Amino acid sequence: MKPLLLRLIRGIGRFWCRLHGAEVHRSALIHGLPRVVRKEGARIILEEGSTLNSSPWSNPLNDGRLTVLFAGPGATIRLSRNSGISTARIIAYQGIHIGEGSLIGAGSLLCDSDMHEVPLGSGLPIKSAPIRIGKNVFVGANCTILKGVTIGDGAVIGASSVVTRDIPGQSLVAGNPATIIRPV
């Protein structure tokens, strides 16, 4: 009975994401109903074997928040093959690419934009730059990854870290701002 119920839940999740404009591979695993927002010209792509956890029962670290996938006008969010996220907020105004086999921990925020002018009220243009996460990267719970960051293949980001600059592959980083601790 449980396998049938899980298949039904995942099917509803895939349908929900497609209904909101995401391109979802038939093997993607979607637990719960994420908040999916796709603006004009944007793409949200969940590739083969990708997993999206958006429910308290799908991961013990999920605290009841929903996963959010927000793609602004012309932006692209791509969860590559066998990648996964748990109750994360992915906010793209240009693009966020999560590489093959990479995992984004519960409560994390990936945002490729300042979301408002800096300083606030200055009328200056809002800055944004794409985020690229390489293959087989592990991002711990409650991390923040800011605009313009590239994380190299095989990197590990410690829980609650704030990533403000590029991280080389095969590195363990942690802290606010995240700094290299050692190679992995």
PDB file of C-alpha atoms in Angstrom:
ATOM      1  CA  MET A   1       0.000   0.000   0.000  1.00  0.00           C
ATOM      2  CA  LYS A   2       2.820   2.460   0.872  1.00  0.00           C
ATOM      3  CA  PRO A   3       4.545   2.214  -2.568  1.00  0.00           C
ATOM      4  CA  LEU A   4       1.218   2.903  -4.292  1.00  0.00           C
ATOM      5  CA  LEU A   5       0.554   5.886  -2.034  1.00  0.00           C
ATOM      6  CA  LEU A   6       4.048   7.309  -2.674  1.00  0.00           C
ATOM      7  CA  ARG A   7       3.565   6.924  -6.438  1.00  0.00           C
ATOM      8  CA  LEU A   8       0.279   8.788  -6.201  1.00  0.00           C
ATOM      9  CA  ILE A   9       1.793  11.599  -4.085  1.00  0.00           C
ATOM     10  CA  ARG A  10       4.740  11.977  -6.479  1.00  0.00           C
ATOM     11  CA  GLY A  11       2.397  12.001  -9.462  1.00  0.00           C
ATOM     12  CA  ILE A  12       0.341  14.773  -7.884  1.00  0.00           C
ATOM     13  CA  GLY A  13       3.545  16.736  -7.195  1.00  0.00           C
ATOM     14  CA  ARG A  14       4.712  16.404 -10.822  1.00  0.00           C
ATOM     15  CA  PHE A  15       1.252  17.456 -12.049  1.00  0.00           C
ATOM     16  CA  TRP A  16       1.273  20.452  -9.662  1.00  0.00           C
ATOM     17  CA  CYS A  17       4.670  21.650 -10.936  1.00  0.00           C
ATOM     18  CA  ARG A  18       3.661  21.210 -14.585  1.00  0.00           C
ATOM     19  CA  LEU A  19       0.404  23.043 -13.910  1.00  0.00           C
ATOM     20  CA  HIS A  20       2.519  26.003 -12.760  1.00  0.00           C
ATOM     21  CA  GLY A  21       4.730  25.927 -15.856  1.00  0.00           C
ATOM     22  CA  ALA A  22       7.696  23.782 -14.823  1.00  0.00           C
ATOM     23  CA  GLU A  23       9.242  21.250 -17.197  1.00  0.00           C
ATOM     24  CA  VAL A  24       9.284  18.051 -15.158  1.00  0.00           C
ATOM     25  CA  HIS A  25      10.851  14.746 -16.202  1.00  0.00           C
ATOM     26  CA  ARG A  26       8.624  11.743 -15.553  1.00  0.00           C
ATOM     27  CA  SER A  27      11.205  10.286 -13.148  1.00  0.00           C
ATOM     28  CA  ALA A  28      11.455  13.421 -10.986  1.00  0.00           C
ATOM     29  CA  LEU A  29      10.418  12.802  -7.374  1.00  0.00           C
ATOM     30  CA  ILE A  30       8.275  15.558  -5.906  1.00  0.00           C
ATOM     31  CA  HIS A  31       7.118  15.219  -2.318  1.00  0.00           C
ATOM     32  CA  GLY A  32       4.483  17.768  -1.352  1.00  0.00           C
ATOM     33  CA  LEU A  33       3.272  20.820  -3.243  1.00  0.00           C
ATOM     34  CA  PRO A  34       6.007  23.433  -3.714  1.00  0.00           C
ATOM     35  CA  ARG A  35       5.371  27.082  -4.507  1.00  0.00           C
ATOM     36  CA  VAL A  36       6.230  27.392  -8.197  1.00  0.00           C
ATOM     37  CA  VAL A  37       6.225  30.815  -9.858  1.00  0.00           C
ATOM     38  CA  ARG A  38       7.339  31.198 -13.481  1.00  0.00           C
ATOM     39  CA  LYS A  39       7.198  34.667 -15.032  1.00  0.00           C
ATOM     40  CA  GLU A  40       7.062  35.449 -18.762  1.00  0.00           C
ATOM     41  CA  GLY A  41       9.874  33.810 -20.732  1.00  0.00           C
ATOM     42  CA  ALA A  42      11.233  31.965 -17.683  1.00  0.00           C
ATOM     43  CA  ARG A  43      11.985  28.247 -17.433  1.00  0.00           C
ATOM     44  CA  ILE A  44      11.974  25.890 -14.461  1.00  0.00           C
ATOM     45  CA  ILE A  45      13.474  22.521 -15.380  1.00  0.00           C
ATOM     46  CA  LEU A  46      13.482  19.417 -13.169  1.00  0.00           C
ATOM     47  CA  GLU A  47      15.613  16.837 -14.971  1.00  0.00           C
ATOM     48  CA  GLU A  48      15.649  13.061 -14.761  1.00  0.00           C
ATOM     49  CA  GLY A  49      15.869  11.709 -11.219  1.00  0.00           C
ATOM     50  CA  SER A  50      15.777  15.131  -9.562  1.00  0.00           C
ATOM     51  CA  THR A  51      14.101  15.301  -6.149  1.00  0.00           C
ATOM     52  CA  LEU A  52      12.146  18.155  -4.656  1.00  0.00           C
ATOM     53  CA  ASN A  53      11.086  17.796  -1.007  1.00  0.00           C
ATOM     54  CA  SER A  54       8.389  20.242   0.044  1.00  0.00           C
ATOM     55  CA  SER A  55       6.697  18.574   2.976  1.00  0.00           C
ATOM     56  CA  PRO A  56       7.492  17.906   6.642  1.00  0.00           C
ATOM     57  CA  TRP A  57       7.369  14.127   6.155  1.00  0.00           C
ATOM     58  CA  SER A  58       9.868  14.002   3.266  1.00  0.00           C
ATOM     59  CA  ASN A  59      12.946  14.983   5.312  1.00  0.00           C
ATOM     60  CA  PRO A  60      13.330  15.191   9.109  1.00  0.00           C
ATOM     61  CA  LEU A  61      14.916  18.664   8.757  1.00  0.00           C
ATOM     62  CA  ASN A  62      11.912  20.076   6.915  1.00  0.00           C
ATOM     63  CA  ASP A  63      10.119  22.375   9.320  1.00  0.00           C
ATOM     64  CA  GLY A  64       6.810  22.886   7.534  1.00  0.00           C
ATOM     65  CA  ARG A  65       8.005  25.519   5.069  1.00  0.00           C
ATOM     66  CA  LEU A  66       7.378  24.951   1.378  1.00  0.00           C
ATOM     67  CA  THR A  67      10.037  24.705  -1.259  1.00  0.00           C
ATOM     68  CA  VAL A  68       9.903  27.826  -3.434  1.00  0.00           C
ATOM     69  CA  LEU A  69      10.959  27.941  -7.080  1.00  0.00           C
ATOM     70  CA  PHE A  70      10.655  31.508  -8.389  1.00  0.00           C
ATOM     71  CA  ALA A  71      11.906  32.328 -11.899  1.00  0.00           C
ATOM     72  CA  GLY A  72      11.608  36.001 -12.855  1.00  0.00           C
ATOM     73  CA  PRO A  73      11.120  37.170 -16.458  1.00  0.00           C
ATOM     74  CA  GLY A  74      13.536  35.325 -18.761  1.00  0.00           C
ATOM     75  CA  ALA A  75      15.312  33.506 -15.902  1.00  0.00           C
ATOM     76  CA  THR A  76      16.083  29.779 -15.756  1.00  0.00           C
ATOM     77  CA  ILE A  77      16.151  27.421 -12.784  1.00  0.00           C
ATOM     78  CA  ARG A  78      17.607  24.008 -13.603  1.00  0.00           C
ATOM     79  CA  LEU A  79      17.840  21.035 -11.258  1.00  0.00           C
ATOM     80  CA  SER A  80      20.124  18.687 -13.152  1.00  0.00           C
ATOM     81  CA  ARG A  81      19.958  14.923 -13.235  1.00  0.00           C
ATOM     82  CA  ASN A  82      19.815  13.278  -9.781  1.00  0.00           C
ATOM     83  CA  SER A  83      20.060  16.577  -7.904  1.00  0.00           C
ATOM     84  CA  GLY A  84      17.790  17.381  -4.980  1.00  0.00           C
ATOM     85  CA  ILE A  85      16.483  20.133  -2.747  1.00  0.00           C
ATOM     86  CA  SER A  86      14.589  20.089   0.548  1.00  0.00           C
ATOM     87  CA  THR A  87      12.396  23.042   1.559  1.00  0.00           C
ATOM     88  CA  ALA A  88      14.830  25.444  -0.068  1.00  0.00           C
ATOM     89  CA  ARG A  89      14.004  28.793  -1.648  1.00  0.00           C
ATOM     90  CA  ILE A  90      15.406  29.176  -5.150  1.00  0.00           C
ATOM     91  CA  ILE A  91      14.898  32.744  -6.427  1.00  0.00           C
ATOM     92  CA  ALA A  92      16.229  33.501  -9.936  1.00  0.00           C
ATOM     93  CA  TYR A  93      16.149  36.708 -11.929  1.00  0.00           C
ATOM     94  CA  GLN A  94      18.904  35.531 -14.302  1.00  0.00           C
ATOM     95  CA  GLY A  95      19.641  31.884 -13.666  1.00  0.00           C
ATOM     96  CA  ILE A  96      20.396  29.237 -11.078  1.00  0.00           C
ATOM     97  CA  HIS A  97      21.868  25.925 -12.185  1.00  0.00           C
ATOM     98  CA  ILE A  98      22.194  23.051  -9.725  1.00  0.00           C
ATOM     99  CA  GLY A  99      24.589  20.457 -11.122  1.00  0.00           C
ATOM    100  CA  GLU A 100      24.163  16.739 -11.485  1.00  0.00           C
ATOM    101  CA  GLY A 101      24.049  14.831  -8.193  1.00  0.00           C
ATOM    102  CA  SER A 102      24.132  17.993  -6.061  1.00  0.00           C
ATOM    103  CA  LEU A 103      22.029  18.313  -2.909  1.00  0.00           C
ATOM    104  CA  ILE A 104      20.667  21.504  -1.342  1.00  0.00           C
ATOM    105  CA  GLY A 105      19.846  21.237   2.363  1.00  0.00           C
ATOM    106  CA  ALA A 106      16.611  22.108   4.123  1.00  0.00           C
ATOM    107  CA  GLY A 107      15.946  25.779   4.712  1.00  0.00           C
ATOM    108  CA  SER A 108      18.621  27.015   2.295  1.00  0.00           C
ATOM    109  CA  LEU A 109      18.242  30.148   0.154  1.00  0.00           C
ATOM    110  CA  LEU A 110      19.745  30.595  -3.313  1.00  0.00           C
ATOM    111  CA  CYS A 111      19.103  34.086  -4.644  1.00  0.00           C
ATOM    112  CA  ASP A 112      20.798  35.509  -7.742  1.00  0.00           C
ATOM    113  CA  SER A 113      19.630  39.086  -7.094  1.00  0.00           C
ATOM    114  CA  ASP A 114      19.807  41.754  -4.406  1.00  0.00           C
ATOM    115  CA  MET A 115      15.977  41.912  -4.769  1.00  0.00           C
ATOM    116  CA  HIS A 116      16.059  45.720  -4.363  1.00  0.00           C
ATOM    117  CA  GLU A 117      18.424  48.590  -5.031  1.00  0.00           C
ATOM    118  CA  VAL A 118      21.353  49.029  -2.675  1.00  0.00           C
ATOM    119  CA  PRO A 119      21.270  51.292  -0.785  1.00  0.00           C
ATOM    120  CA  LEU A 120      17.535  50.948  -0.387  1.00  0.00           C
ATOM    121  CA  GLY A 121      15.622  53.827  -1.936  1.00  0.00           C
ATOM    122  CA  SER A 122      18.588  55.031  -4.021  1.00  0.00           C
ATOM    123  CA  GLY A 123      16.960  54.323  -7.371  1.00  0.00           C
ATOM    124  CA  LEU A 124      20.091  52.500  -8.564  1.00  0.00           C
ATOM    125  CA  PRO A 125      19.646  49.401 -10.753  1.00  0.00           C
ATOM    126  CA  ILE A 126      19.018  46.127  -8.952  1.00  0.00           C
ATOM    127  CA  LYS A 127      22.098  43.913  -9.250  1.00  0.00           C
ATOM    128  CA  SER A 128      21.848  40.265 -10.182  1.00  0.00           C
ATOM    129  CA  ALA A 129      24.222  37.581 -11.460  1.00  0.00           C
ATOM    130  CA  PRO A 130      23.662  33.858 -12.091  1.00  0.00           C
ATOM    131  CA  ILE A 131      24.486  31.152  -9.549  1.00  0.00           C
ATOM    132  CA  ARG A 132      26.140  27.956 -10.746  1.00  0.00           C
ATOM    133  CA  ILE A 133      26.534  24.895  -8.530  1.00  0.00           C
ATOM    134  CA  GLY A 134      28.763  22.166  -9.933  1.00  0.00           C
ATOM    135  CA  LYS A 135      28.333  18.399  -9.864  1.00  0.00           C
ATOM    136  CA  ASN A 136      28.114  16.404  -6.626  1.00  0.00           C
ATOM    137  CA  VAL A 137      28.067  19.456  -4.365  1.00  0.00           C
ATOM    138  CA  PHE A 138      26.559  19.170  -0.883  1.00  0.00           C
ATOM    139  CA  VAL A 139      25.014  22.314   0.586  1.00  0.00           C
ATOM    140  CA  GLY A 140      24.129  21.856   4.276  1.00  0.00           C
ATOM    141  CA  ALA A 141      20.901  22.993   5.915  1.00  0.00           C
ATOM    142  CA  ASN A 142      20.054  26.692   6.224  1.00  0.00           C
ATOM    143  CA  CYS A 143      22.787  27.966   3.905  1.00  0.00           C
ATOM    144  CA  THR A 144      22.542  31.169   1.888  1.00  0.00           C
ATOM    145  CA  ILE A 145      24.144  31.374  -1.548  1.00  0.00           C
ATOM    146  CA  LEU A 146      24.239  34.861  -3.027  1.00  0.00           C
ATOM    147  CA  LYS A 147      24.334  36.292  -6.544  1.00  0.00           C
ATOM    148  CA  GLY A 148      27.206  35.544  -8.899  1.00  0.00           C
ATOM    149  CA  VAL A 149      28.573  32.576  -6.947  1.00  0.00           C
ATOM    150  CA  THR A 150      30.026  29.507  -8.659  1.00  0.00           C
ATOM    151  CA  ILE A 151      30.619  26.425  -6.519  1.00  0.00           C
ATOM    152  CA  GLY A 152      33.021  23.878  -7.976  1.00  0.00           C
ATOM    153  CA  ASP A 153      32.399  20.140  -8.367  1.00  0.00           C
ATOM    154  CA  GLY A 154      32.508  18.077  -5.171  1.00  0.00           C
ATOM    155  CA  ALA A 155      32.489  21.024  -2.756  1.00  0.00           C
ATOM    156  CA  VAL A 156      30.828  20.738   0.659  1.00  0.00           C
ATOM    157  CA  ILE A 157      29.167  23.794   2.223  1.00  0.00           C
ATOM    158  CA  GLY A 158      28.742  23.541   6.012  1.00  0.00           C
ATOM    159  CA  ALA A 159      25.333  24.142   7.585  1.00  0.00           C
ATOM    160  CA  SER A 160      24.218  27.774   8.022  1.00  0.00           C
ATOM    161  CA  SER A 161      27.041  29.117   5.862  1.00  0.00           C
ATOM    162  CA  VAL A 162      26.691  32.309   3.823  1.00  0.00           C
ATOM    163  CA  VAL A 163      28.430  31.946   0.460  1.00  0.00           C
ATOM    164  CA  THR A 164      29.340  35.337  -1.000  1.00  0.00           C
ATOM    165  CA  ARG A 165      32.119  34.377  -3.440  1.00  0.00           C
ATOM    166  CA  ASP A 166      33.204  31.490  -5.669  1.00  0.00           C
ATOM    167  CA  ILE A 167      34.159  28.208  -4.004  1.00  0.00           C
ATOM    168  CA  PRO A 168      36.726  25.913  -5.636  1.00  0.00           C
ATOM    169  CA  GLY A 169      35.853  22.283  -6.258  1.00  0.00           C
ATOM    170  CA  GLN A 170      36.669  19.622  -3.664  1.00  0.00           C
ATOM    171  CA  SER A 171      36.666  22.182  -0.827  1.00  0.00           C
ATOM    172  CA  LEU A 172      34.975  22.124   2.557  1.00  0.00           C
ATOM    173  CA  VAL A 173      33.770  25.616   3.451  1.00  0.00           C
ATOM    174  CA  ALA A 174      31.812  27.006   6.388  1.00  0.00           C
ATOM    175  CA  GLY A 175      30.965  30.213   8.177  1.00  0.00           C
ATOM    176  CA  ASN A 176      29.646  33.698   7.537  1.00  0.00           C
ATOM    177  CA  PRO A 177      31.121  34.560   5.135  1.00  0.00           C
ATOM    178  CA  ALA A 178      32.015  31.026   4.073  1.00  0.00           C
ATOM    179  CA  THR A 179      35.767  30.347   4.100  1.00  0.00           C
ATOM    180  CA  ILE A 180      37.754  27.323   3.048  1.00  0.00           C
ATOM    181  CA  ILE A 181      38.391  24.918   5.926  1.00  0.00           C
ATOM    182  CA  ARG A 182      40.232  22.182   4.038  1.00  0.00           C
ATOM    183  CA  PRO A 183      40.114  20.047   0.888  1.00  0.00           C
ATOM    184  CA  VAL A 184      37.622  17.174   0.822  1.00  0.00           C
TER     185      VAL A 184
END
